[in-house]
Amino acid sequence: MTSAIHGFAAVLVVLAACEKAPAEPSANAPPAPGRVSSPLSWSAPPSWTVEHQAERGPVRARYSIPAAGASKHPAELLILVLEGGASADVAAKLDELLAQFEGPEVDKARRDDLRVCELEIVLLDVGGTYKMPMGPELGRGKKHAAHVLEEGWRAIAAGVKTRDRGTWMFRLLGPNDTVEA
C-alpha cells in the first residue's frame, strides 16, 4: 500500500511542478478583466481512456484505466474542483470516500499530509469492500437507495489545496490489482 500512495504523491508533485502560475478562475466567478489565467494541467498515460473532460464545472476529467492483474474491471480516475475554493473541506471529502468502504482493511487505511511548495496535499489509501452507490441520492444526506458490494477494491485519493488555483480532488478507484498497477 505504501508504494502506491507514494507513487500517487509523486504524480501530484510532477503535476504541480512547483511553478507559480496565474490563478484558475472559480467555476462560478467571471474571469477578471484583462487577465488570462492558466488552468491546472496534467497528462494521462496513453493507455487511459478519457471518458469526460471539461474546463468548467466540478468534474474536470474522468479516465477509465484498463484492468490489470486478476481484475476483470477497469479503475476510474476522477478529477474534481471542490466547491469553496481554498476553504473547501478536503478532510470531509476523504471521510465520505472512506465511509464507502467496509471490512477489516478499512482499519488499515492510511492518511498522509504533505506540503510541496505552495501545495497542501492530503492523501488517503484505503482498501476493502467498496459500497458502490446505485440509484438516486435520497435527500441531503447523500444516501443512496442501494449499493453494490465490490470486494477487493481500493481507492487512493489526494485532496490538493493550491494557493491560487482552488482545491482539487484526484480519486483513483477500482479493483485492487488495477489500482496497484
Short mmCIF file of N, CA and C in Angstrom, two decimals:
data_model
loop_
_atom_site.label_atom_id
_atom_site.label_comp_id
_atom_site.label_asym_id
_atom_site.label_seq_id
_atom_site.Cartn_x
_atom_site.Cartn_y
_atom_site.Cartn_z
N MET A 1 0.83 -1.18 0.00
CA MET A 1 0.00 0.00 0.00
C MET A 1 0.87 1.25 0.00
N THR A 2 1.98 1.24 0.68
CA THR A 2 2.83 2.41 0.80
C THR A 2 3.40 2.85 -0.53
N SER A 3 3.87 1.92 -1.36
CA SER A 3 4.47 2.31 -2.63
C SER A 3 3.46 2.95 -3.56
N ALA A 4 2.23 2.48 -3.55
CA ALA A 4 1.21 3.06 -4.43
C ALA A 4 0.86 4.48 -4.02
N ILE A 5 0.71 4.71 -2.72
CA ILE A 5 0.36 6.06 -2.27
C ILE A 5 1.51 7.03 -2.52
N HIS A 6 2.73 6.58 -2.36
CA HIS A 6 3.86 7.47 -2.64
C HIS A 6 4.02 7.71 -4.14
N GLY A 7 3.68 6.70 -4.95
CA GLY A 7 3.68 6.89 -6.40
C GLY A 7 2.64 7.90 -6.82
N PHE A 8 1.46 7.84 -6.18
CA PHE A 8 0.40 8.79 -6.47
C PHE A 8 0.84 10.19 -6.06
N ALA A 9 1.50 10.31 -4.91
CA ALA A 9 2.01 11.61 -4.46
C ALA A 9 3.04 12.15 -5.44
N ALA A 10 3.89 11.29 -5.95
CA ALA A 10 4.90 11.73 -6.91
C ALA A 10 4.26 12.27 -8.18
N VAL A 11 3.18 11.64 -8.62
CA VAL A 11 2.46 12.13 -9.79
C VAL A 11 1.93 13.53 -9.52
N LEU A 12 1.41 13.76 -8.32
CA LEU A 12 0.89 15.08 -7.98
C LEU A 12 1.99 16.13 -7.95
N VAL A 13 3.14 15.76 -7.45
CA VAL A 13 4.26 16.70 -7.40
C VAL A 13 4.68 17.08 -8.82
N VAL A 14 4.77 16.09 -9.69
CA VAL A 14 5.10 16.37 -11.09
C VAL A 14 4.02 17.23 -11.72
N LEU A 15 2.77 16.94 -11.39
CA LEU A 15 1.65 17.72 -11.90
C LEU A 15 1.79 19.18 -11.53
N ALA A 16 2.10 19.44 -10.28
CA ALA A 16 2.19 20.81 -9.82
C ALA A 16 3.48 21.47 -10.26
N ALA A 17 4.56 20.75 -10.28
CA ALA A 17 5.88 21.21 -10.70
C ALA A 17 6.31 22.49 -10.00
N CYS A 18 5.66 22.81 -8.90
CA CYS A 18 6.03 23.96 -8.08
C CYS A 18 6.16 25.25 -8.85
N GLU A 19 5.44 25.36 -9.94
CA GLU A 19 5.51 26.59 -10.70
C GLU A 19 4.52 27.60 -10.15
N LYS A 20 4.85 28.85 -10.25
CA LYS A 20 3.94 29.91 -9.84
C LYS A 20 3.22 30.36 -11.09
N ALA A 21 1.97 29.94 -11.21
CA ALA A 21 1.16 30.27 -12.39
C ALA A 21 -0.01 31.12 -11.95
N PRO A 22 -0.63 31.83 -12.87
CA PRO A 22 -1.80 32.62 -12.52
C PRO A 22 -2.92 31.75 -11.98
N ALA A 23 -3.79 32.35 -11.21
CA ALA A 23 -4.89 31.62 -10.59
C ALA A 23 -5.88 31.12 -11.64
N GLU A 24 -6.43 29.96 -11.36
CA GLU A 24 -7.51 29.45 -12.20
C GLU A 24 -8.80 30.08 -11.71
N PRO A 25 -9.65 30.52 -12.61
CA PRO A 25 -10.89 31.14 -12.16
C PRO A 25 -11.81 30.12 -11.51
N SER A 26 -12.60 30.57 -10.57
CA SER A 26 -13.60 29.72 -9.96
C SER A 26 -14.63 29.35 -11.02
N ALA A 27 -15.23 28.18 -10.88
CA ALA A 27 -16.24 27.76 -11.84
C ALA A 27 -17.43 28.72 -11.84
N ASN A 28 -17.64 29.44 -10.73
CA ASN A 28 -18.79 30.34 -10.61
C ASN A 28 -18.44 31.81 -10.83
N ALA A 29 -17.17 32.15 -10.87
CA ALA A 29 -16.79 33.55 -10.96
C ALA A 29 -16.37 33.90 -12.39
N PRO A 30 -16.76 35.10 -12.85
CA PRO A 30 -16.31 35.51 -14.18
C PRO A 30 -14.83 35.84 -14.14
N PRO A 31 -14.12 35.69 -15.26
CA PRO A 31 -12.70 35.99 -15.26
C PRO A 31 -12.48 37.47 -15.03
N ALA A 32 -11.36 37.79 -14.40
CA ALA A 32 -11.01 39.18 -14.15
C ALA A 32 -10.72 39.86 -15.49
N PRO A 33 -11.15 41.12 -15.66
CA PRO A 33 -10.92 41.81 -16.93
C PRO A 33 -9.43 41.93 -17.23
N GLY A 34 -9.08 41.66 -18.48
CA GLY A 34 -7.71 41.82 -18.92
C GLY A 34 -6.74 40.77 -18.41
N ARG A 35 -7.24 39.73 -17.74
CA ARG A 35 -6.34 38.73 -17.18
C ARG A 35 -6.61 37.37 -17.79
N VAL A 36 -5.58 36.73 -18.24
CA VAL A 36 -5.71 35.39 -18.78
C VAL A 36 -5.06 34.45 -17.77
N SER A 37 -5.79 33.46 -17.32
CA SER A 37 -5.23 32.54 -16.33
C SER A 37 -4.99 31.19 -16.96
N SER A 38 -3.97 30.52 -16.46
CA SER A 38 -3.69 29.18 -16.97
C SER A 38 -4.30 28.17 -16.02
N PRO A 39 -5.07 27.23 -16.53
CA PRO A 39 -5.68 26.23 -15.67
C PRO A 39 -4.66 25.19 -15.22
N LEU A 40 -5.01 24.47 -14.18
CA LEU A 40 -4.20 23.35 -13.74
C LEU A 40 -4.18 22.34 -14.88
N SER A 41 -3.06 21.75 -15.15
CA SER A 41 -2.98 20.80 -16.26
C SER A 41 -2.30 19.52 -15.80
N TRP A 42 -2.53 18.46 -16.54
CA TRP A 42 -1.95 17.16 -16.24
C TRP A 42 -1.87 16.37 -17.53
N SER A 43 -1.12 15.29 -17.47
CA SER A 43 -1.01 14.37 -18.60
C SER A 43 -1.40 12.99 -18.12
N ALA A 44 -2.10 12.27 -18.95
CA ALA A 44 -2.51 10.90 -18.62
C ALA A 44 -1.78 9.93 -19.54
N PRO A 45 -1.47 8.74 -19.03
CA PRO A 45 -0.84 7.73 -19.88
C PRO A 45 -1.71 7.42 -21.09
N PRO A 46 -1.11 7.08 -22.21
CA PRO A 46 -1.88 6.81 -23.43
C PRO A 46 -2.84 5.63 -23.31
N SER A 47 -2.60 4.72 -22.38
CA SER A 47 -3.49 3.56 -22.23
C SER A 47 -4.80 3.91 -21.51
N TRP A 48 -4.88 5.10 -20.90
CA TRP A 48 -6.10 5.52 -20.22
C TRP A 48 -7.05 6.12 -21.23
N THR A 49 -8.33 5.88 -21.06
CA THR A 49 -9.36 6.41 -21.95
C THR A 49 -10.02 7.61 -21.29
N VAL A 50 -10.08 8.72 -22.01
CA VAL A 50 -10.76 9.91 -21.50
C VAL A 50 -12.26 9.67 -21.63
N GLU A 51 -12.95 9.65 -20.51
CA GLU A 51 -14.40 9.47 -20.51
C GLU A 51 -15.12 10.82 -20.48
N HIS A 52 -14.46 11.81 -19.88
CA HIS A 52 -15.05 13.14 -19.73
C HIS A 52 -13.93 14.14 -19.51
N GLN A 53 -14.07 15.31 -20.11
CA GLN A 53 -13.11 16.38 -19.88
C GLN A 53 -13.85 17.70 -20.04
N ALA A 54 -13.64 18.64 -19.08
CA ALA A 54 -14.35 19.92 -19.12
C ALA A 54 -13.48 21.02 -18.54
N GLU A 55 -13.66 22.22 -19.02
CA GLU A 55 -12.94 23.37 -18.49
C GLU A 55 -13.69 24.02 -17.34
N ARG A 56 -14.97 23.74 -17.21
CA ARG A 56 -15.80 24.33 -16.15
C ARG A 56 -16.59 23.23 -15.46
N GLY A 57 -17.11 23.59 -14.29
CA GLY A 57 -17.91 22.64 -13.52
C GLY A 57 -17.03 21.86 -12.56
N PRO A 58 -17.65 21.14 -11.64
CA PRO A 58 -16.87 20.44 -10.63
C PRO A 58 -16.07 19.25 -11.16
N VAL A 59 -16.61 18.51 -12.13
CA VAL A 59 -15.89 17.36 -12.67
C VAL A 59 -15.07 17.83 -13.87
N ARG A 60 -13.75 17.86 -13.71
CA ARG A 60 -12.89 18.34 -14.79
C ARG A 60 -12.43 17.22 -15.70
N ALA A 61 -12.31 16.01 -15.16
CA ALA A 61 -11.90 14.89 -16.01
C ALA A 61 -12.27 13.57 -15.34
N ARG A 62 -12.52 12.57 -16.20
CA ARG A 62 -12.74 11.20 -15.75
C ARG A 62 -12.04 10.30 -16.75
N TYR A 63 -11.21 9.42 -16.23
CA TYR A 63 -10.46 8.49 -17.06
C TYR A 63 -10.82 7.06 -16.68
N SER A 64 -10.86 6.19 -17.67
CA SER A 64 -11.00 4.76 -17.45
C SER A 64 -9.61 4.15 -17.60
N ILE A 65 -9.22 3.36 -16.62
CA ILE A 65 -7.90 2.76 -16.59
C ILE A 65 -8.06 1.26 -16.81
N PRO A 66 -7.40 0.70 -17.81
CA PRO A 66 -7.61 -0.71 -18.15
C PRO A 66 -7.34 -1.66 -16.99
N ALA A 67 -8.14 -2.72 -16.93
CA ALA A 67 -7.99 -3.74 -15.90
C ALA A 67 -6.59 -4.33 -15.96
N ALA A 68 -6.08 -4.68 -14.78
CA ALA A 68 -4.74 -5.26 -14.68
C ALA A 68 -4.78 -6.45 -13.73
N GLY A 69 -3.78 -7.32 -13.84
CA GLY A 69 -3.69 -8.47 -12.95
C GLY A 69 -4.89 -9.37 -13.11
N ALA A 70 -5.41 -9.86 -11.98
CA ALA A 70 -6.56 -10.77 -11.99
C ALA A 70 -7.89 -10.03 -12.11
N SER A 71 -7.83 -8.72 -12.14
CA SER A 71 -9.05 -7.92 -12.19
C SER A 71 -9.75 -8.01 -13.53
N LYS A 72 -11.08 -7.99 -13.50
CA LYS A 72 -11.88 -8.00 -14.72
C LYS A 72 -12.46 -6.62 -15.02
N HIS A 73 -12.32 -5.69 -14.07
CA HIS A 73 -12.94 -4.38 -14.21
C HIS A 73 -11.87 -3.28 -14.29
N PRO A 74 -12.15 -2.23 -15.06
CA PRO A 74 -11.23 -1.10 -15.09
C PRO A 74 -11.34 -0.28 -13.80
N ALA A 75 -10.39 0.59 -13.59
CA ALA A 75 -10.44 1.56 -12.49
C ALA A 75 -10.84 2.89 -13.10
N GLU A 76 -11.12 3.85 -12.23
CA GLU A 76 -11.52 5.18 -12.69
C GLU A 76 -10.72 6.23 -11.93
N LEU A 77 -10.21 7.21 -12.66
CA LEU A 77 -9.60 8.38 -12.04
C LEU A 77 -10.55 9.54 -12.29
N LEU A 78 -10.99 10.16 -11.21
CA LEU A 78 -11.90 11.29 -11.27
C LEU A 78 -11.15 12.51 -10.75
N ILE A 79 -11.19 13.60 -11.50
CA ILE A 79 -10.53 14.83 -11.10
C ILE A 79 -11.61 15.90 -10.92
N LEU A 80 -11.68 16.42 -9.70
CA LEU A 80 -12.73 17.36 -9.33
C LEU A 80 -12.14 18.67 -8.81
N VAL A 81 -12.86 19.76 -9.04
CA VAL A 81 -12.58 21.02 -8.35
C VAL A 81 -13.63 21.10 -7.25
N LEU A 82 -13.18 21.27 -6.01
CA LEU A 82 -14.12 21.29 -4.90
C LEU A 82 -14.71 22.68 -4.70
N GLU A 83 -15.99 22.71 -4.40
CA GLU A 83 -16.65 23.98 -4.11
C GLU A 83 -16.04 24.59 -2.86
N GLY A 84 -15.97 25.90 -2.85
CA GLY A 84 -15.43 26.59 -1.69
C GLY A 84 -14.00 27.04 -1.87
N GLY A 85 -13.38 26.70 -3.01
CA GLY A 85 -12.01 27.15 -3.27
C GLY A 85 -11.05 26.72 -2.19
N ALA A 86 -10.28 27.68 -1.67
CA ALA A 86 -9.26 27.36 -0.66
C ALA A 86 -9.87 26.88 0.65
N SER A 87 -11.15 27.20 0.89
CA SER A 87 -11.78 26.77 2.14
C SER A 87 -12.51 25.44 2.00
N ALA A 88 -12.43 24.80 0.85
CA ALA A 88 -13.09 23.51 0.64
C ALA A 88 -12.59 22.51 1.67
N ASP A 89 -13.48 21.68 2.16
CA ASP A 89 -13.15 20.73 3.23
C ASP A 89 -12.66 19.40 2.65
N VAL A 90 -11.37 19.31 2.44
CA VAL A 90 -10.76 18.10 1.89
C VAL A 90 -10.98 16.92 2.82
N ALA A 91 -10.82 17.13 4.12
CA ALA A 91 -10.97 16.04 5.09
C ALA A 91 -12.38 15.44 5.01
N ALA A 92 -13.39 16.28 4.86
CA ALA A 92 -14.77 15.77 4.77
C ALA A 92 -14.95 14.93 3.52
N LYS A 93 -14.39 15.36 2.40
CA LYS A 93 -14.49 14.59 1.15
C LYS A 93 -13.80 13.23 1.29
N LEU A 94 -12.64 13.23 1.93
CA LEU A 94 -11.92 11.97 2.13
C LEU A 94 -12.68 11.06 3.10
N ASP A 95 -13.31 11.65 4.12
CA ASP A 95 -14.13 10.86 5.05
C ASP A 95 -15.31 10.22 4.33
N GLU A 96 -15.93 10.95 3.38
CA GLU A 96 -17.03 10.40 2.60
C GLU A 96 -16.56 9.18 1.81
N LEU A 97 -15.38 9.29 1.21
CA LEU A 97 -14.84 8.16 0.45
C LEU A 97 -14.53 6.99 1.38
N LEU A 98 -13.92 7.25 2.51
CA LEU A 98 -13.59 6.20 3.48
C LEU A 98 -14.85 5.48 3.95
N ALA A 99 -15.96 6.21 4.12
CA ALA A 99 -17.22 5.62 4.58
C ALA A 99 -17.83 4.69 3.53
N GLN A 100 -17.35 4.75 2.29
CA GLN A 100 -17.88 3.87 1.25
C GLN A 100 -17.17 2.52 1.23
N PHE A 101 -16.25 2.31 2.16
CA PHE A 101 -15.55 1.03 2.27
C PHE A 101 -15.89 0.38 3.59
N GLU A 102 -15.89 -0.95 3.60
CA GLU A 102 -16.10 -1.71 4.83
C GLU A 102 -15.17 -2.91 4.83
N GLY A 103 -15.03 -3.51 6.01
CA GLY A 103 -14.17 -4.68 6.15
C GLY A 103 -12.95 -4.35 6.99
N PRO A 104 -12.20 -5.39 7.35
CA PRO A 104 -11.05 -5.19 8.24
C PRO A 104 -9.94 -4.32 7.62
N GLU A 105 -9.88 -4.25 6.30
CA GLU A 105 -8.85 -3.43 5.65
C GLU A 105 -9.03 -1.94 5.93
N VAL A 106 -10.26 -1.53 6.22
CA VAL A 106 -10.55 -0.11 6.45
C VAL A 106 -9.77 0.40 7.66
N ASP A 107 -9.58 -0.48 8.67
CA ASP A 107 -8.81 -0.08 9.85
C ASP A 107 -7.35 0.20 9.51
N LYS A 108 -6.89 -0.30 8.37
CA LYS A 108 -5.50 -0.09 7.95
C LYS A 108 -5.38 1.07 6.96
N ALA A 109 -6.47 1.80 6.74
CA ALA A 109 -6.43 2.93 5.81
C ALA A 109 -5.33 3.90 6.26
N ARG A 110 -4.72 4.52 5.28
CA ARG A 110 -3.60 5.40 5.58
C ARG A 110 -3.88 6.81 5.06
N ARG A 111 -3.64 7.78 5.91
CA ARG A 111 -3.72 9.20 5.54
C ARG A 111 -2.36 9.83 5.76
N ASP A 112 -1.95 10.61 4.79
CA ASP A 112 -0.68 11.33 4.90
C ASP A 112 -0.92 12.78 4.53
N ASP A 113 -0.34 13.69 5.30
CA ASP A 113 -0.37 15.11 4.99
C ASP A 113 0.99 15.52 4.46
N LEU A 114 0.99 16.20 3.32
CA LEU A 114 2.25 16.64 2.70
C LEU A 114 2.15 18.12 2.38
N ARG A 115 3.27 18.75 2.35
CA ARG A 115 3.34 20.12 1.85
C ARG A 115 4.44 20.13 0.80
N VAL A 116 4.07 20.49 -0.41
CA VAL A 116 5.02 20.53 -1.52
C VAL A 116 4.91 21.93 -2.12
N CYS A 117 5.98 22.69 -2.00
CA CYS A 117 5.98 24.09 -2.44
C CYS A 117 4.79 24.80 -1.81
N GLU A 118 3.89 25.29 -2.62
CA GLU A 118 2.72 26.01 -2.13
C GLU A 118 1.49 25.10 -1.97
N LEU A 119 1.65 23.82 -2.17
CA LEU A 119 0.52 22.90 -2.14
C LEU A 119 0.38 22.21 -0.79
N GLU A 120 -0.86 22.12 -0.31
CA GLU A 120 -1.17 21.29 0.85
C GLU A 120 -1.89 20.06 0.30
N ILE A 121 -1.33 18.88 0.56
CA ILE A 121 -1.87 17.65 -0.01
C ILE A 121 -2.22 16.68 1.12
N VAL A 122 -3.41 16.12 1.05
CA VAL A 122 -3.82 15.07 1.98
C VAL A 122 -4.09 13.84 1.13
N LEU A 123 -3.38 12.75 1.43
CA LEU A 123 -3.52 11.50 0.69
C LEU A 123 -4.28 10.48 1.53
N LEU A 124 -5.12 9.71 0.88
CA LEU A 124 -5.84 8.62 1.52
C LEU A 124 -5.65 7.37 0.68
N ASP A 125 -5.33 6.27 1.32
CA ASP A 125 -5.22 4.97 0.66
C ASP A 125 -6.05 3.99 1.49
N VAL A 126 -7.12 3.45 0.90
CA VAL A 126 -8.00 2.54 1.61
C VAL A 126 -8.39 1.38 0.70
N GLY A 127 -8.53 0.22 1.29
CA GLY A 127 -8.97 -0.96 0.56
C GLY A 127 -10.05 -1.68 1.33
N GLY A 128 -10.67 -2.65 0.66
CA GLY A 128 -11.70 -3.43 1.32
C GLY A 128 -12.86 -3.67 0.38
N THR A 129 -14.05 -3.76 0.95
CA THR A 129 -15.26 -3.93 0.17
C THR A 129 -15.85 -2.55 -0.09
N TYR A 130 -15.92 -2.20 -1.37
CA TYR A 130 -16.44 -0.89 -1.76
C TYR A 130 -17.95 -0.98 -1.91
N LYS A 131 -18.65 -0.06 -1.27
CA LYS A 131 -20.11 0.00 -1.38
C LYS A 131 -20.44 0.99 -2.49
N MET A 132 -20.53 0.47 -3.71
CA MET A 132 -20.79 1.31 -4.88
C MET A 132 -22.24 1.80 -4.84
N PRO A 133 -22.42 3.13 -4.77
CA PRO A 133 -23.78 3.65 -4.70
C PRO A 133 -24.55 3.42 -6.00
N MET A 134 -25.81 3.06 -5.86
CA MET A 134 -26.69 2.83 -7.01
C MET A 134 -27.97 3.61 -6.78
N GLY A 135 -28.56 4.08 -7.86
CA GLY A 135 -29.82 4.79 -7.76
C GLY A 135 -29.63 6.23 -7.33
N PRO A 136 -30.72 6.95 -7.23
CA PRO A 136 -30.64 8.38 -6.90
C PRO A 136 -30.27 8.61 -5.44
N GLU A 137 -29.75 9.82 -5.18
CA GLU A 137 -29.47 10.22 -3.81
C GLU A 137 -30.80 10.48 -3.11
N LEU A 138 -30.89 10.06 -1.86
CA LEU A 138 -32.11 10.24 -1.09
C LEU A 138 -31.93 11.38 -0.10
N GLY A 139 -32.24 12.57 -0.53
CA GLY A 139 -32.18 13.73 0.37
C GLY A 139 -30.80 14.31 0.48
N ARG A 140 -30.69 15.23 1.43
CA ARG A 140 -29.45 15.99 1.61
C ARG A 140 -28.33 15.17 2.23
N GLY A 141 -28.65 14.06 2.87
CA GLY A 141 -27.63 13.24 3.50
C GLY A 141 -26.83 12.42 2.51
N LYS A 142 -27.15 12.55 1.22
CA LYS A 142 -26.46 11.85 0.14
C LYS A 142 -26.47 10.33 0.32
N LYS A 143 -27.54 9.81 0.87
CA LYS A 143 -27.71 8.37 0.96
C LYS A 143 -28.28 7.89 -0.36
N HIS A 144 -27.90 6.69 -0.75
CA HIS A 144 -28.41 6.12 -1.99
C HIS A 144 -29.39 4.99 -1.69
N ALA A 145 -30.27 4.74 -2.64
CA ALA A 145 -31.30 3.72 -2.49
C ALA A 145 -30.70 2.33 -2.31
N ALA A 146 -29.58 2.06 -2.95
CA ALA A 146 -28.97 0.73 -2.89
C ALA A 146 -27.47 0.83 -3.13
N HIS A 147 -26.77 -0.25 -2.83
CA HIS A 147 -25.33 -0.33 -3.07
C HIS A 147 -25.00 -1.69 -3.66
N VAL A 148 -24.02 -1.72 -4.51
CA VAL A 148 -23.45 -2.97 -5.00
C VAL A 148 -22.12 -3.14 -4.26
N LEU A 149 -21.91 -4.29 -3.66
CA LEU A 149 -20.69 -4.53 -2.91
C LEU A 149 -19.62 -5.11 -3.83
N GLU A 150 -18.50 -4.44 -3.91
CA GLU A 150 -17.36 -4.87 -4.73
C GLU A 150 -16.21 -5.22 -3.80
N GLU A 151 -15.93 -6.52 -3.66
CA GLU A 151 -14.86 -6.97 -2.77
C GLU A 151 -13.51 -6.78 -3.44
N GLY A 152 -12.48 -6.51 -2.64
CA GLY A 152 -11.13 -6.39 -3.15
C GLY A 152 -10.90 -5.12 -3.94
N TRP A 153 -11.58 -4.04 -3.56
CA TRP A 153 -11.40 -2.76 -4.25
C TRP A 153 -10.52 -1.85 -3.41
N ARG A 154 -10.08 -0.80 -4.04
CA ARG A 154 -9.15 0.13 -3.40
C ARG A 154 -9.36 1.53 -3.93
N ALA A 155 -9.09 2.51 -3.10
CA ALA A 155 -9.13 3.91 -3.52
C ALA A 155 -7.87 4.60 -3.02
N ILE A 156 -7.29 5.39 -3.88
CA ILE A 156 -6.22 6.30 -3.49
C ILE A 156 -6.71 7.68 -3.92
N ALA A 157 -6.79 8.57 -2.96
CA ALA A 157 -7.30 9.91 -3.26
C ALA A 157 -6.35 10.95 -2.71
N ALA A 158 -6.30 12.07 -3.40
CA ALA A 158 -5.48 13.19 -2.95
C ALA A 158 -6.30 14.46 -3.02
N GLY A 159 -6.42 15.12 -1.89
CA GLY A 159 -7.01 16.45 -1.84
C GLY A 159 -5.87 17.44 -1.92
N VAL A 160 -5.92 18.35 -2.87
CA VAL A 160 -4.83 19.27 -3.10
C VAL A 160 -5.33 20.71 -3.00
N LYS A 161 -4.85 21.43 -1.99
CA LYS A 161 -5.19 22.84 -1.85
C LYS A 161 -4.06 23.66 -2.45
N THR A 162 -4.42 24.47 -3.44
CA THR A 162 -3.43 25.35 -4.06
C THR A 162 -3.63 26.75 -3.50
N ARG A 163 -2.62 27.54 -3.62
CA ARG A 163 -2.70 28.92 -3.13
C ARG A 163 -3.61 29.75 -4.02
N ASP A 164 -3.55 29.50 -5.33
CA ASP A 164 -4.26 30.39 -6.25
C ASP A 164 -5.04 29.67 -7.36
N ARG A 165 -5.22 28.37 -7.23
CA ARG A 165 -5.97 27.62 -8.26
C ARG A 165 -7.09 26.78 -7.68
N GLY A 166 -7.50 27.04 -6.46
CA GLY A 166 -8.60 26.31 -5.86
C GLY A 166 -8.15 25.02 -5.18
N THR A 167 -9.14 24.23 -4.82
CA THR A 167 -8.90 22.95 -4.15
C THR A 167 -9.38 21.84 -5.07
N TRP A 168 -8.54 20.84 -5.25
CA TRP A 168 -8.79 19.77 -6.20
C TRP A 168 -8.82 18.43 -5.47
N MET A 169 -9.55 17.48 -6.06
CA MET A 169 -9.57 16.11 -5.56
C MET A 169 -9.27 15.19 -6.74
N PHE A 170 -8.26 14.35 -6.55
CA PHE A 170 -7.89 13.31 -7.52
C PHE A 170 -8.25 11.99 -6.86
N ARG A 171 -9.19 11.23 -7.43
CA ARG A 171 -9.67 10.00 -6.81
C ARG A 171 -9.52 8.84 -7.77
N LEU A 172 -8.64 7.92 -7.42
CA LEU A 172 -8.42 6.70 -8.18
C LEU A 172 -9.15 5.58 -7.46
N LEU A 173 -10.08 4.90 -8.15
CA LEU A 173 -10.94 3.91 -7.52
C LEU A 173 -11.15 2.73 -8.44
N GLY A 174 -11.01 1.53 -7.90
CA GLY A 174 -11.26 0.35 -8.70
C GLY A 174 -10.74 -0.90 -8.03
N PRO A 175 -10.72 -2.00 -8.77
CA PRO A 175 -10.19 -3.25 -8.22
C PRO A 175 -8.74 -3.07 -7.77
N ASN A 176 -8.38 -3.72 -6.70
CA ASN A 176 -7.06 -3.57 -6.10
C ASN A 176 -5.93 -3.77 -7.11
N ASP A 177 -5.99 -4.84 -7.92
CA ASP A 177 -4.91 -5.11 -8.88
C ASP A 177 -4.73 -3.96 -9.87
N THR A 178 -5.83 -3.40 -10.32
CA THR A 178 -5.76 -2.32 -11.30
C THR A 178 -5.23 -1.05 -10.66
N VAL A 179 -5.71 -0.72 -9.47
CA VAL A 179 -5.24 0.48 -8.78
C VAL A 179 -3.76 0.34 -8.43
N GLU A 180 -3.36 -0.81 -7.98
CA GLU A 180 -1.95 -1.04 -7.63
C GLU A 180 -1.05 -0.90 -8.86
N ALA A 181 -1.54 -1.36 -10.03
CA ALA A 181 -0.74 -1.27 -11.24
C ALA A 181 -0.59 0.19 -11.67
#
